[in-house]
Amino acid sequence: QVQLVESGGGSVQPGGSLRLSCAVFGLSLDQSAIGWFRQAPGKGRERVACSSSETDIPYYSDFSYGRFTISRDNAKNTADLQMNSLKTEDTAVYYCAARSGGSCLYEFDYWGQGAQVTVSS
């Protein structure tokens, strides 16, 4: 059984930083894609970043590029999302997700429970 357990998140003022972590159980990350998604109240889910096992070049959305950094540790089977220069519009529930097969282009099979990130002054 595959399980993704998220940690981190919380509340921060605009301009601040937060780090999310995702521990993956039951799936080897060295042959998997790992991604971060978010969903704000009243909005659809959107992709934040993705790390493929097929390439060293991560994917970022326009809003996350230059501010967020996705990283992975295949030995520990974990992934992180470092978020800097946070804005109020970054407020959302953030989810880590994984898929067997290394590409970020397809649907993700496994999801974490979500972590609330609130950016407010």
Short mmCIF file of C-alpha atoms in Angstrom, two decimals:
data_model
loop_
_atom_site.label_atom_id
_atom_site.label_comp_id
_atom_site.label_asym_id
_atom_site.label_seq_id
_atom_site.Cartn_x
_atom_site.Cartn_y
_atom_site.Cartn_z
CA GLN A 1 0.00 0.00 0.00
CA VAL A 2 1.37 3.35 -1.03
CA GLN A 3 1.16 6.18 1.45
CA LEU A 4 2.31 9.78 1.27
CA VAL A 5 2.66 11.68 4.53
CA GLU A 6 3.07 15.44 4.43
CA SER A 7 4.49 17.70 7.08
CA GLY A 8 5.22 21.38 7.36
CA GLY A 9 2.95 24.18 6.30
CA GLY A 10 1.31 26.66 8.62
CA SER A 11 0.87 30.42 8.69
CA VAL A 12 3.30 33.06 7.55
CA GLN A 13 3.30 36.73 6.66
CA PRO A 14 3.67 37.88 3.05
CA GLY A 15 7.28 37.67 1.97
CA GLY A 16 8.00 34.83 4.35
CA SER A 17 9.06 31.25 3.71
CA LEU A 18 7.74 27.80 4.46
CA ARG A 19 8.93 24.30 3.72
CA LEU A 20 6.74 21.29 3.03
CA SER A 21 7.99 17.74 3.25
CA CYS A 22 6.55 14.52 1.90
CA ALA A 23 7.56 11.03 3.02
CA VAL A 24 6.65 8.26 0.61
CA PHE A 25 6.00 4.68 1.71
CA GLY A 26 5.42 1.67 -0.50
CA LEU A 27 6.75 3.26 -3.69
CA SER A 28 10.36 3.76 -4.69
CA LEU A 29 10.94 7.35 -5.68
CA ASP A 30 13.97 6.63 -7.81
CA GLN A 31 11.65 5.45 -10.57
CA SER A 32 8.73 7.73 -9.82
CA ALA A 33 7.61 11.25 -10.45
CA ILE A 34 6.82 13.37 -7.40
CA GLY A 35 4.77 16.52 -7.62
CA TRP A 36 3.23 19.25 -5.53
CA PHE A 37 -0.25 20.58 -6.17
CA ARG A 38 -2.47 23.07 -4.42
CA GLN A 39 -6.11 23.96 -4.12
CA ALA A 40 -7.35 27.28 -2.84
CA PRO A 41 -10.91 27.75 -1.51
CA GLY A 42 -13.38 27.89 -4.38
CA LYS A 43 -10.75 27.09 -6.98
CA GLY A 44 -9.61 24.02 -8.85
CA ARG A 45 -6.48 22.09 -8.15
CA GLU A 46 -3.35 23.37 -9.86
CA ARG A 47 0.09 21.99 -10.31
CA VAL A 48 2.85 23.75 -8.42
CA ALA A 49 5.97 21.78 -9.30
CA CYS A 50 7.06 18.34 -10.38
CA SER A 51 10.26 16.34 -10.27
CA SER A 52 10.65 13.54 -12.76
CA SER A 53 12.93 10.55 -12.32
CA GLU A 54 13.64 10.80 -16.08
CA THR A 55 15.30 14.21 -16.05
CA ASP A 56 17.18 16.47 -13.67
CA ILE A 57 15.14 19.46 -14.77
CA PRO A 58 12.11 20.04 -12.54
CA TYR A 59 8.87 21.54 -13.78
CA TYR A 60 7.40 24.71 -12.28
CA SER A 61 4.23 26.60 -12.95
CA ASP A 62 4.45 30.26 -13.85
CA PHE A 63 3.45 31.33 -10.36
CA SER A 64 5.96 29.08 -8.60
CA TYR A 65 8.95 29.57 -10.87
CA GLY A 66 11.72 31.53 -9.15
CA ARG A 67 10.06 31.40 -5.73
CA PHE A 68 9.52 27.71 -5.03
CA THR A 69 12.02 24.86 -5.21
CA ILE A 70 11.17 21.18 -5.40
CA SER A 71 13.73 18.66 -4.25
CA ARG A 72 13.86 14.95 -3.71
CA ASP A 73 15.99 12.49 -1.79
CA ASN A 74 15.65 9.09 -3.40
CA ALA A 75 17.68 7.42 -0.68
CA LYS A 76 15.29 8.66 2.00
CA ASN A 77 12.23 8.43 -0.28
CA THR A 78 11.25 11.98 0.54
CA ALA A 79 10.51 15.18 -1.33
CA ASP A 80 10.40 18.79 -0.21
CA LEU A 81 8.91 22.02 -1.46
CA GLN A 82 10.70 25.15 -0.33
CA MET A 83 8.49 28.20 -0.74
CA ASN A 84 10.00 31.68 -0.56
CA SER A 85 8.61 35.17 -1.09
CA LEU A 86 5.15 33.91 -0.27
CA LYS A 87 2.13 35.94 -1.33
CA THR A 88 -1.42 36.02 0.00
CA GLU A 89 -2.57 34.31 -3.18
CA ASP A 90 -0.40 31.31 -2.29
CA THR A 91 -2.86 30.46 0.48
CA ALA A 92 -4.16 26.97 -0.23
CA VAL A 93 -4.05 23.33 0.77
CA TYR A 94 -0.91 21.83 -0.69
CA TYR A 95 -0.72 18.18 -1.69
CA CYS A 96 2.20 15.99 -2.62
CA ALA A 97 1.53 13.32 -5.18
CA ALA A 98 3.46 10.49 -6.77
CA ARG A 99 3.13 8.26 -9.77
CA SER A 100 5.02 5.13 -10.68
CA GLY A 101 6.78 5.75 -13.95
CA GLY A 102 8.99 8.76 -14.03
CA SER A 103 7.13 11.27 -16.17
CA CYS A 104 5.36 14.37 -14.88
CA LEU A 105 3.09 14.44 -17.92
CA TYR A 106 0.43 12.00 -16.76
CA GLU A 107 -2.08 11.67 -13.98
CA PHE A 108 -0.74 11.05 -10.50
CA ASP A 109 -1.78 7.85 -8.75
CA TYR A 110 -1.07 8.55 -5.09
CA TRP A 111 -1.82 11.58 -2.96
CA GLY A 112 -0.96 12.92 0.46
CA GLN A 113 -3.48 14.19 2.97
CA GLY A 114 -2.78 17.85 2.29
CA ALA A 115 -1.13 20.62 4.31
CA GLN A 116 -2.64 24.03 4.90
CA VAL A 117 -0.53 27.03 3.95
CA THR A 118 -1.89 30.42 4.96
CA VAL A 119 -0.20 33.65 3.95
CA SER A 120 -1.65 36.62 5.75
CA SER A 121 -0.60 39.83 7.39
#
